[in-house]
Short mmCIF file of C-alpha atoms in Angstrom, two decimals:
data_model
loop_
_atom_site.label_atom_id
_atom_site.label_comp_id
_atom_site.label_asym_id
_atom_site.label_seq_id
_atom_site.Cartn_x
_atom_site.Cartn_y
_atom_site.Cartn_z
CA LEU A 1 40.26 123.70 46.36
CA ALA A 2 42.34 120.55 46.36
CA LYS A 3 41.65 118.24 49.28
CA THR A 4 44.63 116.99 51.24
CA THR A 5 45.17 113.79 53.18
CA GLN A 6 47.87 113.34 55.82
CA PRO A 7 48.61 110.73 58.47
CA ILE A 8 46.98 111.59 61.77
CA SER A 9 50.10 111.09 63.87
CA MET A 10 53.73 110.02 63.80
CA ASP A 11 56.26 109.25 66.50
CA SER A 12 59.97 109.74 66.20
CA TYR A 13 63.12 110.03 68.31
CA GLU A 14 65.55 112.86 68.74
CA GLY A 15 68.13 113.03 65.97
CA GLN A 16 66.04 111.10 63.46
CA GLU A 17 64.65 112.39 60.19
CA VAL A 18 60.88 112.74 60.02
CA ASN A 19 59.07 112.52 56.70
CA ILE A 20 55.39 113.45 56.44
CA THR A 21 53.60 112.73 53.18
CA CYS A 22 50.55 114.62 52.05
CA SER A 23 48.26 113.44 49.24
CA HIS A 24 46.56 115.99 47.01
CA ASN A 25 45.28 114.12 43.98
CA ASN A 26 43.18 117.01 42.67
CA ILE A 27 45.87 119.68 42.75
CA ALA A 28 45.36 122.36 40.11
CA THR A 29 47.93 123.81 37.75
CA ASN A 30 48.24 127.09 39.68
CA ASP A 31 48.27 125.51 43.14
CA TYR A 32 51.25 125.67 45.44
CA ILE A 33 51.92 123.34 48.37
CA THR A 34 52.52 124.97 51.72
CA TRP A 35 53.31 123.49 55.12
CA TYR A 36 52.60 125.04 58.49
CA GLN A 37 53.69 124.07 61.99
CA GLN A 38 51.56 124.59 65.08
CA PHE A 39 52.65 124.34 68.71
CA PRO A 40 50.07 123.98 71.49
CA SER A 41 48.25 127.22 72.32
CA GLN A 42 49.80 129.05 69.37
CA GLY A 43 48.72 129.92 65.88
CA PRO A 44 50.28 128.02 62.97
CA ARG A 45 53.44 129.34 61.41
CA PHE A 46 54.72 128.98 57.86
CA ILE A 47 57.48 126.42 57.33
CA ILE A 48 58.00 125.96 53.62
CA GLN A 49 56.33 126.22 50.22
CA GLY A 50 56.94 124.63 46.86
CA TYR A 51 55.52 124.07 43.40
CA LYS A 52 57.57 121.18 42.03
CA THR A 53 60.77 119.20 42.59
CA LYS A 54 62.62 120.05 45.80
CA VAL A 55 62.71 123.08 48.04
CA THR A 56 64.99 123.43 51.03
CA ASN A 57 65.31 126.08 53.71
CA GLU A 58 66.95 126.27 57.11
CA VAL A 59 64.10 124.36 58.73
CA ALA A 60 62.92 121.67 56.32
CA SER A 61 62.89 120.22 52.83
CA LEU A 62 59.88 119.71 50.63
CA PHE A 63 59.87 117.01 47.96
CA ILE A 64 57.28 117.17 45.19
CA PRO A 65 57.17 114.49 42.47
CA ALA A 66 56.57 115.33 38.84
CA ASP A 67 52.84 114.53 38.95
CA ARG A 68 52.44 116.79 42.03
CA LYS A 69 49.75 114.53 43.47
CA SER A 70 51.64 114.25 46.73
CA SER A 71 54.37 116.00 48.64
CA THR A 72 56.70 115.07 51.49
CA LEU A 73 57.87 117.37 54.23
CA SER A 74 61.23 116.28 55.61
CA LEU A 75 62.45 117.45 59.00
CA PRO A 76 66.13 116.56 59.45
CA ARG A 77 67.48 115.50 62.85
CA VAL A 78 64.43 116.41 64.89
CA SER A 79 64.62 117.57 68.47
CA LEU A 80 62.03 117.56 71.25
CA SER A 81 61.05 121.10 70.26
CA ASP A 82 59.84 119.83 66.88
CA THR A 83 56.90 118.15 68.60
CA ALA A 84 53.95 119.89 66.95
CA VAL A 85 51.13 119.49 64.48
CA TYR A 86 52.07 119.89 60.82
CA TYR A 87 49.54 120.98 58.21
CA CYS A 88 49.71 120.59 54.45
CA LEU A 89 47.80 123.17 52.41
CA VAL A 90 47.24 123.38 48.69
CA GLY A 91 46.00 126.50 46.97
CA ASP A 92 46.55 129.22 44.42
CA ARG A 93 48.64 131.75 46.31
CA GLN A 94 47.92 134.39 43.69
CA ALA A 95 44.15 134.12 43.95
CA ALA A 96 42.41 137.06 45.49
CA GLY A 97 41.59 136.20 49.06
CA ASN A 98 43.45 132.93 48.71
CA LYS A 99 40.80 131.04 50.62
CA LEU A 100 42.99 128.55 52.42
CA THR A 101 41.54 125.66 54.37
CA PHE A 102 43.44 123.45 56.76
CA GLY A 103 43.01 119.71 57.04
CA GLY A 104 43.41 117.75 60.23
CA GLY A 105 47.21 117.89 60.23
CA THR A 106 49.79 115.36 61.39
CA ARG A 107 50.64 115.27 65.06
CA VAL A 108 54.39 114.59 65.41
CA LEU A 109 55.72 113.47 68.76
CA VAL A 110 59.48 113.49 69.20
CA LYS A 111 60.67 111.28 72.03
CA PRO A 112 63.98 111.47 73.89
CA ASN B 1 55.85 145.65 64.84
CA ALA B 2 53.26 143.51 66.63
CA GLY B 3 52.06 141.46 63.64
CA VAL B 4 48.52 140.19 64.26
CA THR B 5 46.90 141.16 67.55
CA GLN B 6 43.73 139.57 68.89
CA THR B 7 41.57 140.65 71.80
CA PRO B 8 40.41 139.31 74.14
CA LYS B 9 42.68 136.32 74.74
CA PHE B 10 40.14 134.60 76.97
CA GLN B 11 36.38 134.98 77.29
CA VAL B 12 33.60 133.08 79.02
CA LEU B 13 30.03 133.64 77.84
CA LYS B 14 26.65 132.30 78.75
CA THR B 15 24.44 130.81 76.07
CA GLY B 16 22.65 133.56 74.19
CA GLN B 17 25.12 136.32 75.00
CA SER B 18 26.83 138.26 72.25
CA MET B 19 30.39 139.37 71.85
CA THR B 20 32.91 140.61 69.32
CA LEU B 21 36.43 139.33 68.81
CA GLN B 22 38.80 141.99 67.59
CA CYS B 23 41.74 141.52 65.25
CA ALA B 24 44.25 144.05 63.99
CA GLN B 25 47.35 143.68 61.83
CA ASP B 26 50.13 146.18 61.27
CA MET B 27 51.71 144.58 58.19
CA ASN B 28 49.58 146.42 55.63
CA HIS B 29 48.15 143.12 54.43
CA ASN B 30 45.16 143.05 52.12
CA SER B 31 43.62 139.72 53.19
CA MET B 32 42.41 138.74 56.63
CA TYR B 33 40.85 135.55 57.95
CA TRP B 34 39.04 134.09 60.93
CA TYR B 35 39.51 130.42 61.81
CA ARG B 36 38.23 128.31 64.66
CA GLN B 37 40.01 125.33 66.14
CA ASP B 38 38.22 122.83 68.33
CA PRO B 39 40.25 120.67 70.73
CA GLY B 40 42.45 118.17 68.91
CA MET B 41 41.18 119.30 65.52
CA GLY B 42 42.49 121.28 62.59
CA LEU B 43 41.57 124.85 61.73
CA ARG B 44 38.33 125.61 59.96
CA LEU B 45 37.81 128.82 58.02
CA ILE B 46 34.86 130.90 59.24
CA TYR B 47 35.08 134.06 57.13
CA TYR B 48 37.71 135.86 55.18
CA SER B 49 38.20 139.28 53.64
CA ALA B 50 40.22 139.57 50.44
CA SER B 51 40.46 143.33 50.76
CA GLU B 52 39.02 146.26 52.64
CA GLY B 53 35.28 146.41 52.10
CA THR B 54 34.80 142.77 51.08
CA THR B 55 33.99 139.68 53.11
CA ASP B 56 33.20 136.10 52.11
CA LYS B 57 32.04 132.95 53.85
CA GLY B 58 34.40 130.12 54.63
CA GLU B 59 33.62 126.54 55.65
CA VAL B 60 31.67 127.23 58.85
CA PRO B 61 30.08 130.72 58.75
CA ASN B 62 26.79 129.97 60.49
CA GLY B 63 26.33 131.81 63.77
CA TYR B 64 28.96 134.44 62.98
CA ASN B 65 29.20 137.84 61.38
CA VAL B 66 32.27 139.80 60.39
CA SER B 67 33.22 143.38 59.68
CA ARG B 68 36.27 144.58 57.80
CA LEU B 69 36.39 147.95 59.51
CA ASN B 70 39.43 149.17 57.58
CA LYS B 71 42.56 147.62 56.12
CA ARG B 72 43.99 146.93 59.57
CA GLU B 73 40.99 145.54 61.42
CA PHE B 74 38.73 142.52 60.97
CA SER B 75 36.22 141.69 63.70
CA LEU B 76 34.19 138.54 64.34
CA ARG B 77 30.84 138.78 66.09
CA LEU B 78 28.79 136.11 67.78
CA GLU B 79 25.23 137.43 68.04
CA SER B 80 23.83 134.65 70.22
CA ALA B 81 26.56 132.37 71.54
CA ALA B 82 25.99 128.63 71.74
CA PRO B 83 28.03 125.93 73.53
CA SER B 84 28.99 124.55 70.10
CA GLN B 85 30.94 127.76 69.53
CA THR B 86 33.33 126.95 72.36
CA SER B 87 36.65 126.97 70.58
CA VAL B 88 39.91 128.78 70.03
CA TYR B 89 39.59 131.48 67.41
CA PHE B 90 42.54 132.54 65.29
CA CYS B 91 42.81 135.61 63.14
CA ALA B 92 45.31 135.64 60.28
CA SER B 93 46.42 137.97 57.53
CA SER B 94 48.30 137.66 54.27
CA GLU B 95 49.49 139.83 51.44
CA ASP B 96 48.06 138.85 48.02
CA PRO B 97 49.71 138.53 45.61
CA SER B 98 52.94 137.84 47.37
CA ASN B 99 55.96 135.62 47.20
CA THR B 100 54.32 132.89 49.20
CA GLY B 101 50.83 133.94 50.28
CA GLU B 102 52.06 133.19 53.78
CA LEU B 103 49.47 133.44 56.54
CA PHE B 104 50.47 135.27 59.70
CA PHE B 105 48.46 134.24 62.74
CA GLY B 106 47.56 135.90 65.99
CA GLU B 107 47.93 134.14 69.32
CA GLY B 108 44.31 133.08 69.45
CA SER B 109 41.23 133.90 71.52
CA ARG B 110 39.95 131.11 73.73
CA LEU B 111 36.17 131.26 74.02
CA THR B 112 34.05 129.15 76.36
CA VAL B 113 30.26 129.22 76.09
CA LEU B 114 28.42 127.80 79.09
#
């Protein structure tokens, strides 16, 4: 499984855009990149997934360069409720069992 | 549709006691997982089950056993609890293959071992 590296923490202010970059130098051909969000005392929840280029949904955008060795989660115009830990995962979503492991995550604090 | 349900939500044990954490999902998912999360840390995979009748070790399986009772249920047992097993335990499920392989998590079971 590809190992991921993310910043430990980031601070931002309401209304700003937050960009979190994840490094995954050993990503395999069949691996997808998935981001999860976790609030205190809750289980993580899926935010977005991508394979290459750019993916956008109602919550976030995911930018993946051509070499796929990194990815950037972009949260537009954050609010206080976006304060959470964000995890980047890399794995083959089609693999039986899909043994997914989480790294340490990035703790995002949104200030007023 | 409850999703993933874990019981109990809170438990306090003494060192050496045993207990079983229960997990059930109603989404007809094939794969189920047990993670632990220590304070301020990320999630670590304990065991997972790719399908009914199969289980495999994750990153930190020592001190735990699991049972995939049927497609819906996946239990985690601590035979002789130790203070190092104080943690929040999350059960998750996913459908493989699927559009995203998205993991659906329960609300967690907070375990304290004295």
